Coordinates of N, CA and C in Angstrom, one line a residue:
A12 N 3.6 11.2 -5.3 CA 2.9 12.2 -6.1 C 3.9 12.9 -7.1
H13 N 5.0 13.3 -6.6 CA 6.0 13.9 -7.4 C 6.4 13.0 -8.6
E14 N 6.7 11.8 -8.4 CA 7.1 10.9 -9.4 C 6.1 10.7 -10.6
Y15 N 4.8 10.8 -10.2 CA 3.7 10.7 -11.2 C 3.2 12.0 -11.7
G16 N 3.8 13.1 -11.2 CA 3.3 14.4 -11.6 C 2.0 14.8 -11.1
L17 N 1.7 14.4 -9.9 CA 0.4 14.7 -9.2 C 0.6 15.7 -8.1
S18 N -0.4 16.4 -7.8 CA -0.4 17.3 -6.6 C -0.5 16.5 -5.4
L19 N 0.3 16.7 -4.4 CA 0.2 16.0 -3.1 C -1.2 15.9 -2.5
A20 N -1.9 17.0 -2.7 CA -3.3 17.1 -2.2 C -4.2 16.1 -2.8
T21 N -3.9 15.6 -4.0 CA -4.8 14.7 -4.7 C -4.4 13.2 -4.4
V22 N -3.4 12.9 -3.7 CA -3.0 11.6 -3.4 C -3.1 11.3 -1.9
T23 N -3.9 10.4 -1.6 CA -4.2 10.1 -0.1 C -3.9 8.7 0.2
P24 N -3.2 8.4 1.3 CA -3.0 7.0 1.7 C -4.4 6.4 2.1
L25 N -4.7 5.2 1.6 CA -6.0 4.6 1.9 C -5.9 3.4 2.8
Q26 N -4.8 2.6 2.6 CA -4.6 1.4 3.4 C -3.1 1.1 3.5
T27 N -2.7 0.7 4.7 CA -1.3 0.2 4.9 C -1.3 -0.8 6.0
F28 N -0.3 -1.7 6.0 CA -0.2 -2.7 7.0 C 1.2 -3.3 6.9
V29 N 1.6 -4.0 8.0 CA 2.9 -4.7 8.0 C 2.6 -6.2 7.6
S30 N 3.3 -6.6 6.6 CA 3.2 -8.0 6.1 C 4.4 -8.8 6.6
C31 N 4.1 -9.9 7.3 CA 5.1 -10.7 7.8 C 4.9 -12.2 7.4
F32 N 5.8 -12.7 6.6 CA 5.7 -14.2 6.3 C 6.9 -14.9 6.9
I33 N 6.6 -16.0 7.6 CA 7.6 -16.7 8.3 C 7.7 -18.1 7.8
G34 N 8.9 -18.6 7.5 CA 9.0 -20.0 7.1 C 8.4 -20.3 5.7
A35 N 8.5 -21.6 5.3 CA 8.0 -22.0 4.0 C 6.5 -21.7 3.8
Q36 N 6.2 -21.2 2.7 CA 4.8 -20.9 2.3 C 4.4 -21.7 1.1
D37 N 3.2 -22.2 1.0 CA 2.7 -22.9 -0.2 C 2.3 -21.9 -1.3
K38 N 1.7 -20.8 -0.9 CA 1.2 -19.9 -1.8 C 1.3 -18.5 -1.3
Q39 N 1.4 -17.5 -2.1 CA 1.5 -16.1 -1.6 C 0.9 -15.1 -2.6
G40 N -0.4 -15.1 -2.6 CA -1.1 -14.0 -3.4 C -1.5 -14.3 -4.8
G41 N -0.6 -14.9 -5.6 CA -1.0 -15.2 -7.0 C -0.9 -13.9 -7.8
L42 N -1.0 -14.1 -9.1 CA -1.0 -13.0 -10.1 C -2.2 -12.1 -9.9
H43 N -2.0 -10.8 -9.8 CA -3.0 -9.8 -9.6 C -2.6 -8.4 -9.9
S44 N -3.6 -7.5 -10.0 CA -3.3 -6.1 -9.9 C -4.0 -5.5 -8.7
D45 N -3.5 -4.6 -8.0 CA -4.1 -4.1 -6.8 C -5.4 -3.4 -7.0
E46 N -5.5 -2.7 -8.1 CA -6.8 -2.0 -8.3 C -7.9 -2.9 -8.6
S47 N -7.6 -4.1 -9.1 CA -8.7 -5.1 -9.3 C -9.2 -5.6 -8.0
T48 N -8.4 -5.5 -6.9 CA -8.9 -5.9 -5.6 C -9.8 -4.9 -5.0
F49 N -9.4 -3.6 -5.0 CA -10.1 -2.5 -4.6 C -10.0 -1.3 -5.6
A50 N -11.1 -0.9 -6.1 CA -11.1 0.1 -7.2 C -10.5 1.4 -6.7
E51 N -10.5 1.7 -5.4 CA -9.9 2.9 -4.9 C -8.4 2.9 -4.8
F52 N -7.8 1.7 -5.1 CA -6.3 1.7 -5.0 C -5.8 2.1 -6.4
H53 N -5.3 3.3 -6.5 CA -4.7 3.9 -7.7 C -3.2 3.8 -7.8
Y54 N -2.6 3.8 -6.7 CA -1.1 3.7 -6.7 C -0.7 2.8 -5.5
S55 N 0.3 2.0 -5.7 CA 0.8 1.1 -4.7 C 2.2 1.3 -4.3
C56 N 2.6 0.9 -3.1 CA 4.0 1.0 -2.7 C 4.3 -0.2 -1.8
V57 N 5.4 -0.9 -2.0 CA 5.8 -1.9 -1.1 C 7.2 -1.5 -0.6
A58 N 7.2 -1.2 0.7 CA 8.5 -0.9 1.3 C 9.0 -2.1 2.0
Y59 N 10.3 -2.5 1.8 CA 10.8 -3.7 2.3 C 11.6 -3.5 3.6
L60 N 11.4 -4.3 4.6 CA 12.1 -4.2 5.9 C 13.0 -5.4 6.1
S61 N 13.2 -6.2 5.1 CA 14.1 -7.3 5.2 C 14.7 -7.6 3.8
S62 N 15.8 -8.3 3.7 CA 16.4 -8.6 2.4 C 16.4 -10.0 2.1
Q63 N 16.1 -10.3 0.8 CA 16.2 -11.6 0.2 C 17.7 -12.1 0.2
G64 N 17.9 -13.3 0.6 CA 19.3 -13.8 0.6 C 20.0 -13.6 1.9
E65 N 19.4 -12.7 2.7 CA 20.0 -12.4 4.0 C 19.0 -12.8 5.1
D66 N 17.8 -12.3 5.0 CA 16.8 -12.6 6.0 C 15.8 -13.7 5.6
F67 N 15.7 -13.9 4.3 CA 14.8 -15.0 3.8 C 15.2 -15.4 2.4
E68 N 14.7 -16.6 2.0 CA 14.9 -17.2 0.7 C 13.5 -17.3 0.1
G69 N 13.5 -17.1 -1.3 CA 12.2 -17.1 -2.0 C 11.6 -15.7 -1.9
G70 N 10.3 -15.5 -2.0 CA 9.7 -14.2 -1.8 C 10.0 -13.2 -2.8
T71 N 10.5 -13.6 -4.0 CA 10.8 -12.6 -5.1 C 9.5 -12.0 -5.6
F72 N 9.6 -10.7 -5.9 CA 8.5 -9.9 -6.5 C 8.6 -10.0 -8.0
Y73 N 7.6 -10.4 -8.7 CA 7.6 -10.6 -10.2 C 6.6 -9.6 -10.8
W74 N 7.1 -8.8 -11.8 CA 6.3 -8.1 -12.7 C 5.9 -9.1 -13.8
N75 N 4.7 -9.0 -14.3 CA 4.2 -9.9 -15.4 C 3.8 -9.1 -16.5
D76 N 4.5 -9.1 -17.6 CA 4.2 -8.3 -18.8 C 3.8 -9.3 -19.9
N77 N 3.1 -8.7 -20.9 CA 2.8 -9.4 -22.1 C 3.6 -8.8 -23.3
K78 N 4.5 -9.5 -23.9 CA 5.3 -9.0 -25.0 C 5.1 -9.9 -26.2
D79 N 4.5 -9.4 -27.2 CA 4.2 -10.1 -28.5 C 3.4 -11.4 -28.2
G80 N 2.5 -11.3 -27.2 CA 1.6 -12.5 -26.9 C 2.2 -13.5 -26.0
A81 N 3.4 -13.2 -25.5 CA 4.0 -14.1 -24.5 C 4.2 -13.5 -23.2
R82 N 4.0 -14.3 -22.1 CA 4.1 -13.8 -20.8 C 5.6 -13.7 -20.4
V83 N 6.0 -12.5 -20.0 CA 7.4 -12.2 -19.6 C 7.4 -11.8 -18.1
E84 N 8.2 -12.5 -17.3 CA 8.4 -12.1 -15.9 C 9.7 -11.3 -15.7
T85 N 9.6 -10.3 -14.9 CA 10.7 -9.5 -14.5 C 10.8 -9.6 -13.0
A86 N 11.9 -10.2 -12.5 CA 12.1 -10.4 -11.0 C 12.7 -9.2 -10.3
I87 N 12.2 -9.0 -9.1 CA 12.8 -7.9 -8.2 C 13.1 -8.6 -6.9
A88 N 14.4 -8.6 -6.5 CA 14.8 -9.2 -5.2 C 14.6 -8.2 -4.1
P89 N 13.7 -8.4 -3.2 CA 13.5 -7.4 -2.1 C 14.7 -7.1 -1.3
T90 N 15.0 -5.9 -1.0 CA 16.2 -5.5 -0.2 C 15.7 -4.5 0.8
K91 N 16.2 -4.7 2.1 CA 15.8 -3.8 3.2 C 16.0 -2.3 2.8
G92 N 15.0 -1.5 3.0 CA 15.0 -0.1 2.7 C 14.6 0.3 1.3
M93 N 14.4 -0.8 0.4 CA 13.9 -0.5 -0.9 C 12.4 -0.3 -0.9
A94 N 11.9 0.5 -1.8 CA 10.5 0.7 -2.0 C 10.1 0.5 -3.5
N95 N 9.1 -0.2 -3.8 CA 8.6 -0.5 -5.1 C 7.3 0.3 -5.3
I96 N 7.3 1.3 -6.1 CA 6.2 2.2 -6.2 C 5.7 2.1 -7.6
F97 N 4.3 1.9 -7.8 CA 3.8 1.7 -9.1 C 2.3 2.1 -9.1
S98 N 1.8 2.3 -10.3 CA 0.3 2.5 -10.5 C -0.3 1.1 -10.3
S99 N -1.5 1.1 -9.8 CA -2.2 -0.1 -9.3 C -3.0 -0.9 -10.3
G100 N -3.1 -0.4 -11.5 CA -4.0 -1.0 -12.5 C -3.5 -2.2 -13.2
W101 N -4.2 -2.7 -14.2 CA -3.9 -3.9 -14.9 C -2.5 -3.8 -15.6
E102 N -2.0 -2.5 -15.8 CA -0.7 -2.3 -16.5 C 0.4 -2.8 -15.6
N103 N 0.1 -3.1 -14.4 CA 1.2 -3.6 -13.4 C 0.8 -4.8 -12.7
M104 N 0.5 -5.9 -13.5 CA 0.2 -7.2 -13.0 C 1.5 -7.7 -12.3
H105 N 1.3 -8.3 -11.1 CA 2.5 -8.8 -10.3 C 2.1 -9.9 -9.4
E106 N 3.1 -10.6 -8.9 CA 2.9 -11.7 -7.9 C 4.2 -11.8 -7.1
V107 N 4.0 -12.5 -6.0 CA 5.2 -12.7 -5.1 C 5.4 -14.3 -5.0
Q108 N 6.6 -14.7 -5.2 CA 7.0 -16.1 -5.1 C 6.8 -16.5 -3.7
P109 N 6.4 -17.7 -3.4 CA 6.3 -18.2 -2.0 C 7.6 -18.2 -1.3
L110 N 7.6 -17.9 0.0 CA 8.8 -17.9 0.8 C 9.3 -19.4 0.9
I111 N 10.6 -19.5 0.9 CA 11.2 -20.9 1.1 C 11.6 -21.0 2.5
S112 N 12.2 -20.0 3.1 CA 12.6 -20.0 4.5 C 12.9 -18.6 5.0
G113 N 13.0 -18.4 6.3 CA 13.3 -17.1 6.9 C 12.1 -16.3 7.2
T114 N 12.3 -15.0 7.4 CA 11.2 -14.1 7.7 C 11.3 -12.9 6.7
R115 N 10.2 -12.6 6.1 CA 10.1 -11.5 5.1 C 9.1 -10.5 5.6
F116 N 9.6 -9.3 5.9 CA 8.8 -8.2 6.3 C 8.7 -7.1 5.2
A117 N 7.5 -6.7 5.0 CA 7.2 -5.6 4.0 C 6.0 -4.7 4.5
V118 N 6.0 -3.5 4.0 CA 4.9 -2.6 4.3 C 4.2 -2.2 3.0
P119 N 3.1 -2.9 2.6 CA 2.3 -2.5 1.5 C 1.5 -1.3 1.8
T120 N 1.4 -0.3 1.0 CA 0.6 0.9 1.2 C -0.1 1.2 -0.1
F121 N -1.4 1.5 0.0 CA -2.2 1.8 -1.2 C -2.7 3.2 -1.1
F122 N -2.7 3.9 -2.2 CA -3.1 5.3 -2.3 C -4.3 5.5 -3.3
T123 N -5.1 6.5 -3.0 CA -6.2 6.8 -3.9 C -6.0 8.3 -4.4
T124 N -6.6 8.5 -5.5 CA -6.5 9.9 -6.1 C -7.9 10.5 -6.1
N125 N -8.9 9.9 -5.5 CA -10.2 10.4 -5.4 C -10.7 10.5 -3.9
P126 N -10.0 11.3 -3.1 CA -10.3 11.4 -1.7 C -11.4 12.4 -1.4
K127 N -12.1 12.9 -2.4 CA -13.0 14.1 -2.2 C -14.1 13.8 -1.1
E128 N -14.8 12.7 -1.2 CA -15.8 12.4 -0.2 C -15.3 12.3 1.2
V129 N -14.2 11.6 1.3 CA -13.6 11.4 2.6 C -13.0 12.7 3.1
V130 N -12.3 13.5 2.3 CA -11.8 14.8 2.7 C -12.9 15.7 3.1
K131 N -14.0 15.7 2.4 CA -15.1 16.6 2.8 C -15.7 16.2 4.2
D132 N -15.8 14.9 4.4 CA -16.3 14.4 5.7 C -15.3 14.8 6.8
I133 N -14.0 14.6 6.6 CA -13.0 15.0 7.6 C -13.0 16.5 7.8
A134 N -13.1 17.3 6.7 CA -13.0 18.7 6.8 C -14.2 19.3 7.6
S135 N -15.4 18.7 7.4 CA -16.6 19.2 8.0 C -16.8 18.7 9.4
N136 N -16.4 17.5 9.7 CA -16.6 16.8 11.0 C -15.4 16.5 11.7
G137 N -14.2 16.8 11.1 CA -13.0 16.3 11.7 C -12.3 17.3 12.6
P138 N -11.2 16.9 13.2 CA -10.4 17.8 14.1 C -9.7 18.9 13.3
V139 N -9.4 20.0 14.0 CA -8.7 21.1 13.4 C -7.4 21.3 14.2
G140 N -6.3 21.5 13.4 CA -5.0 21.7 14.0 C -4.2 20.4 14.3
S141 N -2.9 20.5 14.3 CA -2.1 19.3 14.4 C -2.3 18.5 15.7
E142 N -2.5 19.2 16.8 CA -2.7 18.6 18.1 C -4.0 17.8 18.1
A143 N -5.1 18.4 17.5 CA -6.4 17.8 17.5 C -6.4 16.6 16.5
V144 N -5.6 16.7 15.4 CA -5.5 15.6 14.5 C -4.8 14.5 15.1
A145 N -3.7 14.7 15.8 CA -2.9 13.7 16.5 C -3.8 13.0 17.6
E146 N -4.6 13.7 18.3 CA -5.5 13.2 19.3 C -6.5 12.3 18.6
A147 N -7.1 12.7 17.4 CA -8.0 11.9 16.7 C -7.4 10.6 16.1
L148 N -6.1 10.7 15.7 CA -5.4 9.5 15.3 C -5.3 8.5 16.4
W149 N -4.9 9.0 17.6 CA -4.7 8.1 18.7 C -6.1 7.4 19.1
K150 N -7.2 8.2 19.1 CA -8.5 7.7 19.4 C -8.9 6.6 18.3
C151 N -8.6 6.9 17.1 CA -9.0 5.9 16.0 C -8.2 4.6 16.2
L152 N -7.0 4.7 16.6 CA -6.2 3.5 16.9 C -6.7 2.6 18.0
L153 N -7.2 3.3 19.1 CA -7.7 2.6 20.3 C -9.1 2.1 20.2
T154 N -9.9 2.8 19.4 CA -11.3 2.4 19.4 C -11.9 2.2 18.0
V155 N -11.2 1.4 17.2 CA -11.7 1.1 15.8 C -13.0 0.3 16.0
E156 N -14.1 0.8 15.4 CA -15.3 0.0 15.4 C -15.8 -0.4 14.1
E157 N -15.5 0.3 13.0 CA -15.9 -0.1 11.7 C -14.9 0.4 10.6
V158 N -15.1 0.0 9.4 CA -14.1 0.3 8.3 C -13.9 1.8 8.1
S159 N -15.0 2.6 8.3 CA -14.9 4.0 8.1 C -13.9 4.6 9.1
D160 N -13.7 4.0 10.3 CA -12.8 4.5 11.3 C -11.4 4.4 10.7
F161 N -11.1 3.3 10.0 CA -9.7 3.2 9.4 C -9.5 4.2 8.4
R162 N -10.5 4.5 7.5 CA -10.4 5.5 6.5 C -10.2 6.8 7.1
R163 N -10.9 7.1 8.2 CA -10.8 8.4 8.9 C -9.3 8.5 9.5
F164 N -8.8 7.4 10.0 CA -7.4 7.4 10.5 C -6.5 7.8 9.4
M165 N -6.6 7.2 8.2 CA -5.7 7.5 7.1 C -5.8 8.9 6.7
M166 N -7.0 9.5 6.6 CA -7.2 10.8 6.2 C -6.6 11.8 7.2
N167 N -6.7 11.5 8.5 CA -6.1 12.4 9.6 C -4.6 12.3 9.5
W168 N -4.1 11.1 9.2 CA -2.6 10.9 9.1 C -2.2 11.8 7.9
H169 N -2.9 11.7 6.8 CA -2.5 12.5 5.7 C -2.6 14.0 6.0
G170 N -3.5 14.4 6.8 CA -3.7 15.8 7.2 C -2.4 16.3 8.0
L171 N -1.8 15.4 8.8 CA -0.6 15.8 9.5 C 0.6 16.0 8.5
L172 N 0.6 15.1 7.5 CA 1.7 15.1 6.5 C 1.6 16.1 5.4
A173 N 0.3 16.4 5.0 CA 0.1 17.3 3.9 C -1.0 18.4 4.3
P174 N -0.6 19.2 5.3 CA -1.6 20.2 5.7 C -2.0 21.1 4.5
G175 N -3.3 21.6 4.6 CA -3.8 22.4 3.6 C -4.3 21.7 2.4
R176 N -4.5 20.4 2.5 CA -4.9 19.6 1.4 C -6.2 20.1 0.8

């Protein structure tokens, strides 16, 4: 939020997961923008838990830009502890080179800047106080029944990190 000049209350985590690729891969995602996958993805972050050249070979992250009508690729070699943070729209087309060998761990996280409906639902029907929010998080993790449960989990997690949203 700080990097893009946004209020923390307007940026909400929407989805995150651990990505693990092991051994040689034929394909890995292809050229895309994250917002084209889900319109609610406004900002993206990929945090790396392993390093290229040390833990795996291949798996390079490529930005794809258009300069004077020609496609230009800019390579980023993932390094453990590095985070790649960017807006999720067509302005940041990217792809990941297939893995050649080893194990590549990353944590992609996607954020929205339109959490109003979800925030309203959590505020009116959700837990109050840090202990209640933590209990709700635990319950969501153990008893996920539908997609809205995951969204509720993310909003409750955000509530612990950004109280008073």
